[in-house]
XYZ file of C-alpha atoms in Angstrom:
727
model
C -51.034 76.498 -216.019
C -48.105 75.623 -213.759
C -45.526 73.303 -215.327
C -44.922 69.961 -213.608
C -41.961 70.113 -211.269
C -38.899 67.960 -211.801
C -36.706 67.001 -208.866
C -33.083 65.935 -208.944
C -31.791 63.899 -205.988
C -28.027 63.522 -205.721
C -27.512 60.100 -204.145
C -24.254 58.883 -205.660
C -22.124 59.763 -202.651
C -19.350 57.434 -201.627
C -19.889 57.864 -197.887
C -20.729 54.806 -195.806
C -21.125 54.170 -192.105
C -18.605 51.928 -190.434
C -21.340 50.284 -188.365
C -23.108 48.714 -191.321
C -21.243 49.508 -194.529
C -23.067 50.239 -197.741
C -24.130 53.582 -199.157
C -25.080 56.135 -196.541
C -28.291 56.972 -198.416
C -29.440 53.357 -198.044
C -28.882 53.083 -194.294
C -31.987 52.120 -192.354
C -33.793 55.075 -190.771
C -36.968 54.253 -188.889
C -39.418 52.487 -191.176
C -37.480 53.373 -194.322
C -33.972 54.417 -195.354
C -32.261 57.787 -195.497
C -33.080 58.087 -199.196
C -36.566 56.691 -198.626
C -37.370 59.630 -196.357
C -36.003 62.112 -198.886
C -38.304 60.656 -201.533
C -41.246 60.468 -199.107
C -40.953 64.199 -198.444
C -41.704 64.850 -202.121
C -45.225 63.417 -201.997
C -47.608 65.914 -203.483
C -44.778 68.013 -204.938
C -43.721 65.928 -207.910
C -44.926 62.838 -209.710
C -42.680 59.761 -209.535
C -41.804 59.989 -213.213
C -40.554 63.557 -212.673
C -38.036 62.559 -209.983
C -34.501 61.843 -211.141
C -32.122 59.995 -208.832
C -28.379 60.116 -209.494
C -26.939 56.864 -208.160
C -23.566 55.202 -207.855
C -23.127 52.065 -210.015
C -23.142 49.595 -207.134
C -26.223 50.896 -205.375
C -28.771 51.092 -208.193
C -30.541 47.768 -207.594
C -30.823 48.365 -203.863
C -32.209 51.847 -204.494
C -34.798 50.444 -206.848
C -35.905 47.974 -204.155
C -35.940 50.667 -201.473
C -37.949 53.306 -203.320
C -40.436 50.797 -204.697
C -41.702 52.734 -207.678
C -39.651 53.690 -210.727
C -38.300 57.240 -210.885
C -35.713 58.020 -213.529
C -32.267 56.761 -212.557
C -28.973 57.999 -213.952
C -25.543 56.693 -213.012
C -22.505 58.689 -211.976
C -19.721 56.294 -212.921
C -16.942 58.221 -211.161
C -17.031 60.266 -207.942
C -16.179 63.563 -209.604
C -18.294 65.859 -207.411
C -21.844 67.033 -207.002
C -21.718 69.292 -210.061
C -20.592 66.382 -212.175
C -23.498 64.361 -210.732
C -25.966 67.033 -211.886
C -24.484 66.972 -215.395
C -25.128 63.223 -215.603
C -28.843 64.109 -215.509
C -28.588 66.529 -218.442
C -29.906 63.917 -220.856
C -32.880 63.134 -218.639
C -33.600 66.880 -218.436
C -33.316 67.487 -222.181
C -36.166 69.700 -223.363
C -37.224 70.572 -219.811
C -36.890 74.317 -219.278
C -38.893 74.864 -216.097
C -37.914 74.864 -212.416
C -35.707 72.103 -211.034
C -35.573 71.282 -207.323
C -32.155 69.920 -206.378
C -31.774 67.915 -203.160
C -29.118 65.718 -201.629
C -29.923 62.089 -200.875
C -28.632 62.356 -197.305
C -31.051 65.100 -196.159
C -34.035 63.152 -194.766
C -34.851 65.722 -192.088
C -36.071 68.464 -194.413
C -39.795 68.852 -193.822
C -42.261 68.640 -196.714
C -43.570 72.041 -195.621
C -40.068 73.496 -195.977
C -39.761 72.207 -199.531
C -43.205 73.615 -200.346
C -42.173 76.958 -198.868
C -38.965 77.006 -200.905
C -40.838 76.316 -204.145
C -43.630 78.745 -203.377
C -41.271 81.619 -202.589
C -39.241 80.943 -205.725
C -42.357 81.167 -207.882
C -43.906 84.155 -206.150
C -40.675 86.130 -206.301
C -40.063 85.212 -209.935
C -36.502 84.265 -208.984
C -33.958 82.579 -211.221
C -32.372 80.841 -208.242
C -33.643 80.313 -204.687
C -31.520 78.901 -201.903
C -32.623 77.202 -198.704
C -30.988 78.857 -195.688
C -31.119 78.642 -191.906
C -29.969 80.725 -188.942
C -28.409 78.465 -186.308
C -26.411 79.221 -183.161
C -23.904 76.405 -183.677
C -20.684 76.600 -185.675
C -21.627 73.956 -188.244
C -19.488 72.975 -191.288
C -21.774 74.608 -193.863
C -21.268 77.444 -196.302
C -21.977 80.909 -194.892
C -24.456 83.230 -196.616
C -22.912 86.660 -197.086
C -25.347 89.535 -197.654
C -25.016 93.243 -198.301
C -26.596 95.958 -196.178
C -29.849 95.667 -198.160
C -30.065 91.925 -197.496
C -29.127 90.794 -201.005
C -27.061 87.602 -201.175
C -23.525 88.357 -202.325
C -21.753 85.070 -201.833
C -21.578 81.612 -200.265
C -18.310 81.049 -198.423
C -17.385 77.521 -197.447
C -16.290 77.074 -193.847
C -12.810 75.933 -194.876
C -12.312 79.170 -196.802
C -13.987 81.543 -194.316
C -12.210 84.255 -192.387
C -12.870 84.622 -188.674
C -15.354 87.377 -189.465
C -17.249 85.235 -191.972
C -17.200 82.199 -189.666
C -19.135 84.287 -187.164
C -22.053 84.454 -189.628
C -24.782 82.074 -188.546
C -26.878 82.032 -191.722
C -26.012 78.798 -193.457
C -26.501 77.381 -196.929
C -28.537 74.236 -196.246
C -27.982 72.779 -199.711
C -31.348 72.672 -201.450
C -31.927 74.803 -204.532
C -34.640 75.740 -207.008
C -33.339 76.866 -210.377
C -34.378 76.624 -214.006
C -32.882 73.419 -215.389
C -31.083 74.982 -218.426
C -29.607 77.682 -216.174
C -27.807 75.261 -213.840
C -26.752 72.888 -216.628
C -25.197 75.756 -218.622
C -23.445 77.101 -215.516
C -21.943 73.713 -214.750
C -20.685 73.282 -218.288
C -18.896 76.652 -218.040
C -17.390 75.919 -214.648
C -13.787 74.833 -214.331
C -13.057 71.758 -212.304
C -11.184 72.115 -209.031
C -8.782 69.263 -208.271
C -10.612 66.986 -210.650
C -14.035 67.666 -209.095
C -16.971 69.692 -210.325
C -18.919 71.060 -207.373
C -22.521 72.193 -207.467
C -21.841 74.979 -204.973
C -19.295 76.468 -207.388
C -21.935 76.898 -210.071
C -24.433 78.283 -207.545
C -21.848 80.920 -206.564
C -21.272 81.645 -210.241
C -24.993 82.303 -210.679
C -24.971 84.575 -207.626
C -22.375 86.766 -209.332
C -24.036 86.706 -212.761
C -26.724 89.278 -212.071
C -29.633 86.820 -212.049
C -32.453 87.344 -209.573
C -31.575 85.336 -206.472
C -33.721 84.804 -203.406
C -33.759 82.568 -200.338
C -36.223 80.720 -198.139
C -35.381 80.357 -194.465
C -36.246 77.284 -192.416
C -36.771 77.632 -188.668
C -36.464 74.112 -187.318
C -32.771 73.578 -186.474
C -33.273 69.813 -186.672
C -33.694 70.122 -190.447
C -30.145 71.415 -190.823
C -28.594 68.309 -189.307
C -26.589 66.289 -191.800
C -25.876 62.574 -191.606
C -22.201 61.680 -191.640
C -21.883 59.102 -188.863
C -23.730 56.369 -187.007
C -24.369 58.891 -184.230
C -25.958 61.286 -186.746
C -28.141 58.456 -188.012
C -29.327 57.632 -184.493
C -30.079 61.298 -183.837
C -32.023 61.528 -187.103
C -34.178 58.583 -186.031
C -34.877 60.354 -182.742
C -35.883 63.553 -184.569
C -38.259 61.707 -186.894
C -39.880 59.937 -183.935
C -40.181 63.245 -182.109
C -42.036 64.751 -185.061
C -44.550 61.930 -184.996
C -45.384 62.799 -181.393
C -45.416 66.571 -181.835
C -48.918 67.925 -181.244
C -50.217 68.922 -184.639
C -53.534 69.360 -186.337
C -54.248 66.520 -188.711
C -56.670 68.994 -190.257
C -53.742 70.817 -191.903
C -53.339 67.821 -194.191
C -57.094 67.285 -194.327
C -56.616 63.795 -192.930
C -58.872 61.569 -190.869
C -57.222 60.000 -187.818
C -58.860 57.806 -185.174
C -58.102 57.916 -181.458
C -59.167 55.622 -178.624
C -62.831 56.622 -178.970
C -63.270 57.344 -182.669
C -62.420 60.198 -185.030
C -62.405 63.735 -183.631
C -61.292 67.019 -185.163
C -61.924 70.750 -185.052
C -65.070 71.836 -186.876
C -64.293 73.567 -190.170
C -60.743 72.243 -190.287
C -60.510 68.489 -189.876
C -64.191 67.934 -189.262
C -65.628 68.912 -192.624
C -68.424 67.428 -194.679
C -65.802 66.566 -197.290
C -63.989 64.355 -194.770
C -67.281 62.927 -193.518
C -68.171 61.868 -197.047
C -64.741 60.343 -197.695
C -64.880 58.393 -194.444
C -68.398 57.131 -195.164
C -67.340 56.121 -198.663
C -64.635 53.953 -197.097
C -67.166 52.368 -194.727
C -69.522 51.783 -197.677
C -66.649 50.199 -199.604
C -66.009 47.841 -196.677
C -69.684 46.901 -196.510
C -69.725 46.219 -200.251
C -66.503 44.171 -200.129
C -67.917 41.999 -197.344
C -71.315 41.623 -199.030
C -73.225 43.058 -196.050
C -75.264 45.696 -197.865
C -78.567 44.182 -196.747
C -77.635 44.684 -193.087
C -77.611 48.414 -193.689
C -76.322 51.103 -191.334
C -77.747 53.284 -188.576
C -76.729 56.933 -188.427
C -77.266 59.103 -185.351
C -76.000 62.440 -184.112
C -75.769 64.697 -181.053
C -76.391 68.424 -180.522
C -73.061 69.785 -181.744
C -72.598 72.118 -184.679
C -72.737 70.213 -187.984
C -73.759 66.920 -186.354
C -77.122 66.675 -188.102
C -75.680 67.913 -191.400
C -72.892 65.337 -191.119
C -75.411 62.579 -190.447
C -77.417 63.584 -193.516
C -74.251 63.706 -195.650
C -73.398 60.208 -194.433
C -76.849 58.941 -195.416
C -76.368 60.332 -198.940
C -73.097 58.448 -199.348
C -74.454 55.131 -198.098
C -77.518 55.539 -200.307
C -75.288 56.255 -203.287
C -73.540 52.945 -202.596
C -76.830 51.003 -202.376
C -76.565 50.544 -198.609
C -79.959 50.890 -196.816
C -79.666 53.503 -194.078
C -81.703 54.423 -191.010
C -81.350 58.015 -189.811
C -82.259 58.706 -186.189
C -85.291 60.971 -185.985
C -83.604 63.470 -183.640
C -80.410 64.046 -181.717
C -79.707 60.955 -179.628
C -77.321 59.637 -176.957
C -74.446 57.510 -178.158
C -75.626 54.531 -176.027
C -78.991 54.627 -177.805
C -77.300 54.507 -181.217
C -75.071 51.719 -179.941
C -78.114 49.773 -178.717
C -80.033 50.260 -181.979
C -77.039 49.028 -183.985
C -76.827 45.824 -181.962
C -80.619 45.367 -181.880
C -80.812 45.375 -185.691
C -77.409 43.748 -186.306
C -76.463 46.493 -188.742
C -73.247 46.413 -190.709
C -72.165 49.592 -188.906
C -73.605 52.123 -186.501
C -72.466 55.742 -186.700
C -72.733 58.339 -183.940
C -71.663 61.845 -184.913
C -70.314 63.282 -181.670
C -67.115 64.504 -180.035
C -68.305 63.241 -176.638
C -66.777 65.402 -173.881
C -64.476 67.468 -176.125
C -64.805 71.290 -176.230
C -67.577 72.728 -178.425
C -65.289 73.557 -181.359
C -64.775 69.813 -181.920
C -66.911 67.174 -183.582
C -66.295 63.621 -184.656
C -67.607 60.137 -185.291
C -67.841 56.887 -183.351
C -68.261 53.765 -185.468
C -69.721 50.549 -184.056
C -69.738 46.970 -185.279
C -73.028 45.164 -185.664
C -72.746 43.907 -182.063
C -72.345 47.464 -180.770
C -68.613 47.268 -180.050
C -66.226 49.975 -181.233
C -63.860 49.270 -184.094
C -60.453 47.981 -183.030
C -57.132 49.716 -183.714
C -56.161 47.636 -186.738
C -59.556 48.329 -188.306
C -59.478 52.090 -187.726
C -55.940 52.328 -189.117
C -57.006 50.585 -192.326
C -60.144 52.734 -192.600
C -58.191 55.959 -192.040
C -55.591 54.984 -194.651
C -58.226 54.230 -197.282
C -60.172 57.396 -196.416
C -57.126 59.635 -196.746
C -56.380 58.168 -200.171
C -59.823 59.093 -201.515
C -60.661 62.304 -203.353
C -63.949 64.109 -203.864
C -64.313 62.334 -207.207
C -64.176 58.955 -205.450
C -67.273 59.677 -203.358
C -70.597 58.310 -204.618
C -73.723 59.883 -203.177
C -77.435 60.219 -203.771
C -79.231 63.397 -202.691
C -81.094 62.885 -199.436
C -84.554 63.812 -200.742
C -84.247 61.303 -203.576
C -82.854 58.655 -201.232
C -85.749 59.110 -198.799
C -88.310 59.115 -201.600
C -86.805 55.879 -202.892
C -86.863 54.375 -199.394
C -83.172 53.534 -199.224
C -82.914 56.087 -196.400
C -85.592 55.964 -193.705
C -86.088 57.842 -190.453
C -86.764 56.003 -187.185
C -87.030 56.878 -183.490
C -85.372 54.290 -181.213
C -86.085 56.106 -177.942
C -88.834 53.756 -176.737
C -86.865 50.632 -177.681
C -83.816 51.875 -175.830
C -85.712 53.059 -172.734
C -87.504 49.693 -172.561
C -84.124 47.923 -172.727
C -82.709 50.010 -169.878
C -85.818 49.592 -167.727
C -85.720 45.818 -168.285
C -82.288 45.792 -166.597
C -83.293 48.022 -163.676
C -85.463 47.260 -160.639
C -88.037 49.956 -161.366
C -90.333 48.857 -158.528
C -87.583 49.252 -155.928
C -86.926 52.779 -157.156
C -90.649 53.621 -157.114
C -90.911 52.570 -153.467
C -87.896 54.699 -152.437
C -89.379 58.048 -153.498
C -85.985 59.576 -154.271
C -85.347 63.220 -155.081
C -82.645 63.669 -157.691
C -80.866 66.459 -159.525
C -79.254 65.854 -162.903
C -76.899 67.909 -165.083
C -76.807 66.614 -168.689
C -74.360 69.448 -169.514
C -76.433 70.663 -172.472
C -75.987 67.230 -174.045
C -78.350 64.599 -175.379
C -78.939 62.500 -172.263
C -81.927 64.260 -170.744
C -84.885 62.799 -172.657
C -84.023 59.138 -172.121
C -82.825 59.441 -168.512
C -85.780 61.643 -167.583
C -88.146 59.087 -169.086
C -86.607 56.267 -167.054
C -86.499 58.210 -163.778
C -89.975 59.711 -164.137
C -91.435 56.279 -164.890
C -89.695 55.125 -161.704
C -91.586 57.883 -159.856
C -88.467 59.856 -158.943
C -88.739 63.588 -158.420
C -86.126 64.918 -160.809
C -84.773 68.408 -161.356
C -82.614 69.032 -164.450
C -80.184 71.904 -164.983
C -78.283 72.840 -168.166
C -80.777 70.897 -170.230
C -81.611 73.209 -173.120
C -80.040 72.926 -176.564
C -76.752 74.831 -176.467
C -74.060 73.685 -178.919
C -71.528 75.859 -177.067
C -72.164 73.853 -173.877
C -72.134 76.987 -171.758
C -68.656 77.849 -173.024
C -66.927 74.783 -171.589
C -66.276 71.146 -172.338
C -69.277 68.918 -171.559
C -67.143 66.673 -169.344
C -68.502 65.535 -165.958
C -65.435 66.381 -163.884
C -65.303 68.131 -160.525
C -64.678 71.628 -161.912
C -67.590 71.404 -164.367
C -69.973 70.317 -161.602
C -69.696 73.447 -159.419
C -73.237 74.574 -160.254
C -74.618 71.154 -159.365
C -72.673 71.082 -156.099
C -73.840 74.570 -155.117
C -77.494 73.685 -155.725
C -77.182 70.458 -153.746
C -75.617 72.266 -150.809
C -78.542 74.708 -150.740
C -81.364 72.189 -151.249
C -82.018 68.614 -150.212
C -81.460 65.898 -152.817
C -80.706 62.214 -152.400
C -78.266 62.101 -155.324
C -76.685 64.364 -157.892
C -75.848 62.983 -161.317
C -74.067 64.438 -164.344
C -73.487 63.099 -167.850
C -71.096 64.135 -170.597
C -72.179 65.566 -173.961
C -73.144 62.277 -175.616
C -74.323 60.614 -172.371
C -71.938 57.681 -172.278
C -70.162 58.782 -169.067
C -71.415 59.936 -165.661
C -70.298 61.517 -162.411
C -71.897 61.211 -158.976
C -72.513 63.456 -155.953
C -73.817 62.099 -152.654
C -76.620 63.697 -150.648
C -74.235 66.331 -149.227
C -72.919 67.371 -152.633
C -69.674 65.433 -152.071
C -67.998 64.315 -155.297
C -67.622 60.537 -155.451
C -64.732 59.356 -157.608
C -65.798 57.005 -160.362
C -63.313 54.458 -159.068
C -65.482 54.282 -155.937
C -68.655 54.120 -158.047
C -67.319 51.084 -159.908
C -66.390 49.317 -156.676
C -69.806 49.995 -155.132
C -71.681 48.835 -158.223
C -69.626 45.646 -158.566
C -70.318 44.794 -154.928
C -74.008 45.630 -155.360
C -74.480 43.594 -158.538
C -72.619 40.603 -157.110
C -73.826 40.578 -153.507
C -77.264 42.217 -153.525
C -78.479 41.283 -156.984
C -76.711 37.932 -156.820
C -75.154 38.181 -160.289
C -71.863 36.309 -160.543
C -68.846 36.984 -162.728
C -65.587 38.862 -162.876
C -64.884 42.520 -163.479
C -62.892 44.248 -166.234
C -61.028 47.526 -165.738
C -58.367 49.395 -167.669
C -54.876 49.846 -166.278
C -55.640 53.364 -165.016
C -58.542 52.223 -162.833
C -58.502 51.334 -159.132
C -57.059 48.066 -157.820
C -59.716 48.040 -155.100
C -61.669 46.181 -157.781
C -58.962 43.512 -157.722
C -59.280 43.203 -153.941
C -63.056 42.984 -154.107
C -62.976 40.404 -156.902
C -60.589 38.210 -154.872
C -62.825 38.516 -151.814
C -65.818 37.456 -153.906
C -63.950 34.553 -155.525
C -63.914 36.220 -158.940
C -61.239 37.508 -161.292
C -60.330 41.072 -162.261
C -59.046 41.538 -165.817
C -56.828 44.490 -166.750
C -56.871 46.008 -170.256
C -55.255 48.958 -172.071
C -57.095 52.289 -172.061
C -60.043 52.424 -174.479
C -63.491 50.983 -173.832
C -63.222 48.784 -176.919
C -60.605 46.759 -175.000
C -62.881 46.517 -171.963
C -65.800 45.333 -174.111
C -63.652 42.693 -175.825
C -62.403 41.388 -172.468
C -65.943 41.262 -171.069
C -67.008 39.028 -173.939
C -63.900 36.847 -173.678
C -64.300 36.323 -169.902
C -68.094 36.568 -169.620
C -67.494 39.309 -167.051
C -70.287 40.907 -165.058
C -69.085 44.522 -165.092
C -66.645 46.537 -167.174
C -65.616 50.092 -166.382
C -62.975 52.778 -166.444
C -62.069 55.540 -164.012
C -63.052 58.263 -166.494
C -66.760 57.587 -165.956
C -67.825 54.784 -168.300
C -69.313 51.365 -167.569
C -71.584 48.635 -168.856
C -72.743 45.261 -167.554
C -73.183 41.819 -169.037
C -76.359 41.585 -171.095
C -76.386 45.275 -172.015
C -74.550 47.069 -174.849
C -70.802 46.629 -175.507
C -70.160 50.300 -174.953
C -70.297 52.876 -172.181
C -73.783 53.929 -171.137
C -74.257 56.931 -168.856
C -78.046 56.614 -168.858
C -78.021 53.004 -167.711
C -75.180 53.761 -165.252
C -77.246 56.550 -163.704
C -80.294 54.299 -163.403
C -78.364 51.460 -161.773
C -76.779 53.846 -159.243
C -80.266 55.086 -158.349
C -81.447 51.474 -158.007
C -78.509 50.673 -155.710
C -79.402 53.504 -153.336
C -83.113 52.693 -153.492
C -82.807 48.954 -152.968
C -80.199 49.014 -150.206
C -81.751 51.963 -148.413
C -78.224 53.211 -147.668
C -76.498 56.492 -148.387
C -73.410 56.490 -150.586
C -71.147 57.059 -147.588
C -72.700 54.110 -145.756
C -72.219 51.910 -148.818
C -68.584 52.935 -149.020
C -67.951 51.979 -145.399
C -69.642 48.626 -145.974
C -67.425 47.792 -148.957
C -64.223 49.172 -147.415
C -64.780 46.771 -144.529
C -64.193 44.031 -147.119
C -61.461 45.583 -149.236
C -59.696 48.139 -147.121
C -58.882 51.466 -148.743
C -56.543 52.656 -151.449
C -55.942 56.342 -152.095
C -55.559 57.462 -155.681
C -54.024 60.581 -157.195
C -54.010 61.647 -160.840
C -52.063 64.598 -162.247
C -51.296 65.883 -165.724
C -47.710 66.859 -166.484
C -46.966 69.075 -169.538
C -45.341 66.922 -172.208
C -43.032 67.762 -175.087
C -42.428 65.562 -178.153
C -38.886 64.910 -176.890
C -40.318 63.526 -173.652
C -42.534 61.102 -175.552
C -39.416 59.399 -176.850
C -36.892 59.954 -174.082
C -39.055 58.924 -171.097
C -40.263 55.527 -172.443
C -36.680 54.821 -173.527
C -35.347 55.572 -170.050
C -38.100 53.555 -168.395
C -37.181 50.517 -170.466
C -33.412 50.936 -170.109
C -33.043 51.933 -166.456
C -33.651 49.107 -163.965
C -36.465 50.238 -161.668
C -36.327 48.054 -158.600
C -37.832 50.615 -156.236
C -39.645 53.963 -156.360
C -39.986 56.348 -153.438
C -38.431 53.641 -151.271
C -40.979 50.969 -152.218
C -40.076 47.785 -154.083
C -41.281 47.332 -157.669
C -42.454 43.775 -158.187
C -43.529 44.033 -161.828
C -43.530 46.482 -164.756
C -45.843 46.702 -167.759
C -45.214 48.745 -170.910
C -48.463 47.636 -172.562
C -49.953 51.144 -172.473
C -47.512 53.685 -171.123
C -45.545 52.323 -168.158
C -47.165 50.900 -165.047
C -45.168 49.977 -161.949
C -46.769 47.345 -159.712
C -45.894 47.469 -156.007
C -46.897 45.301 -153.060
C -50.433 45.213 -151.667
C -52.159 46.404 -154.865
C -50.247 49.694 -154.839
C -49.114 51.034 -158.213
C -47.857 54.028 -160.159
C -48.249 54.873 -163.823
C -46.936 57.184 -166.528
C -48.977 57.366 -169.713
C -48.948 59.948 -172.503
C -52.347 61.192 -173.596
C -53.355 60.310 -177.123
C -55.240 63.569 -177.618
C -53.456 66.222 -175.527
C -49.819 67.279 -175.001
C -49.770 65.918 -171.459
C -48.221 63.049 -169.557
C -50.755 61.512 -167.195
C -49.289 60.521 -163.843
C -51.302 58.282 -161.530
C -50.685 56.419 -158.302
C -52.707 54.418 -155.822
C -51.447 53.478 -152.369
C -52.418 52.440 -148.845
C -52.193 55.983 -147.512
C -52.538 59.473 -149.003
C -48.962 60.202 -147.946
C -47.630 57.183 -149.819
C -49.644 58.113 -152.914
C -48.192 61.636 -152.722
C -44.691 60.191 -152.448
C -45.213 57.987 -155.499
C -46.503 60.927 -157.564
C -43.570 63.013 -156.341
C -41.142 60.319 -157.474
C -42.804 60.178 -160.898
C -42.512 63.962 -161.266
C -38.860 63.870 -160.298
C -38.193 61.058 -162.767
C -39.955 62.946 -165.549
C -38.112 66.193 -164.818
C -34.667 64.589 -164.699
C -32.679 64.933 -167.972
C -35.667 66.535 -169.737
């Protein structure tokens, strides 16, 4: 059995920063202090009681406040060197003969993975001493690692003592060590003091020359080598820590659950595991129990992806184990159906296991409130934090067969209820009279059954493609964008259809082709539907859009005497604004919409049906409808592009946008700026430009909308130039 690790942090330095005074280790760094980050990096490596902090007399109380919990503190009364500081911990280490990890309190940039690698290599190699080293191109003031021809470490030469030849060596001693506690204590006691100081490096060099087995672990991130000796270093360290937060990484590596704008998504077999599903459902069950809403129960549904049904069944077992009645959907179902069923029954939560339009190797979970709205950011953050703190032992579950036999888990089919709800909102008779011929691509997703039922009952002649069960989605993402609709376009150009429709994998988003196979942007779809609902159906009310969606909606709302409300990206924000303003329509340019009186989530099945109704009832083609609405609003031309993004850009660009006065872009005056979600620049006449980093991909989304295509191109060109400058 592996012995518990003890860690010694040397934090009794006398350095301070002129800008703020006080011990360097206690200077603020992001959401903590320099020392706070050093301690944070030890999570999972050592228990708090096994961490020893060597402190200066005047900083002990502040350190105790900063760290929060109680490690072992020892005091170095006099500044007699780092070796002397280690000796002050000899009493606290009495009787401990295993490995000791020694760190400095001013090294917050060492990654937890680096410390794990250092410890792991030390143990696997059976070394007596292992050093942390790095190869860097710069001439930094660190000790040089001198090796022989076979790669064995011969010496550490401090920069001040190095010859020109040694100074040319770029392998540096970073200053973190793993060594058996008695070994380093004995070496320090034998070492002679130099100029009144006892240095740790001197004893490390002594051990190098003693014939003990010495090894090294090399780090590869040059940012980790950076020391903190000035206010400038501290500022740079804050930048590096922020940059790491934005670096694309797989949360799965830490087996963590993390929510995005549309729920939790992760790669199957890594982040999306049944273990994580159970932990997450245990947290939701805990919340239900805390709020006393067990009797409301939950609804659990799933799509056609790998592990979706198994995940749904695992969720049912956890809720049953926590005495929460659960309804399991009888078969794979569209997310809007699950959303509707949740609101219909007023359940405590509704769960839809899906990764929506993500590639087939992904899966995930959308969680709805009892009214059908998605959880808000503050709620998902709290749920993720509690989930990630749970272990397998914390999960309570009841086997599914027992739960079903006991009746705490039941199976129900909501298809008829949902179809009836959609048909109640659609003019079925108008569609029947039109005799439309349609082609639909559900992209191997779950939207076919419900949409086919609605359209067939409306007497449409419907042809479906890509409608069989294929969890690989034909080898592509089930996203209804122009590239993914090539098959649909080709068929429409060869045969006569009145409309072409496509839905994403969980059927909450759509795309539209007119009778010629021409792709209609969803911005245009939203404008047409808002005009149709308001002017033809006679339904009054404003419209809600996110800040990446067309301002033609603003123009149309003004012309109709209504308001247009702008929200951040994420349909949960649109739904909340619709309720707050009693709006008629809410939508986003990525293909999602709902209307007042329907669910508080995107619904591709209802959206498809209402588009069909619009064409049937007006008797006009899509192009004719566009001309009719443009006569009211005029036109705006939109462009969207993705720009490759680095973690550095995610910090540097927002900083520049907030610091540099932007009074004009591409020769056009900026009348307002919003940093609510990315940065949006508002120009005259409903023109605008936007920079927004994706929450799920390493890209910067650039968008612009202007009076002419040339002006839109110029705005996008300016954004690209701004992004490229100094990056």
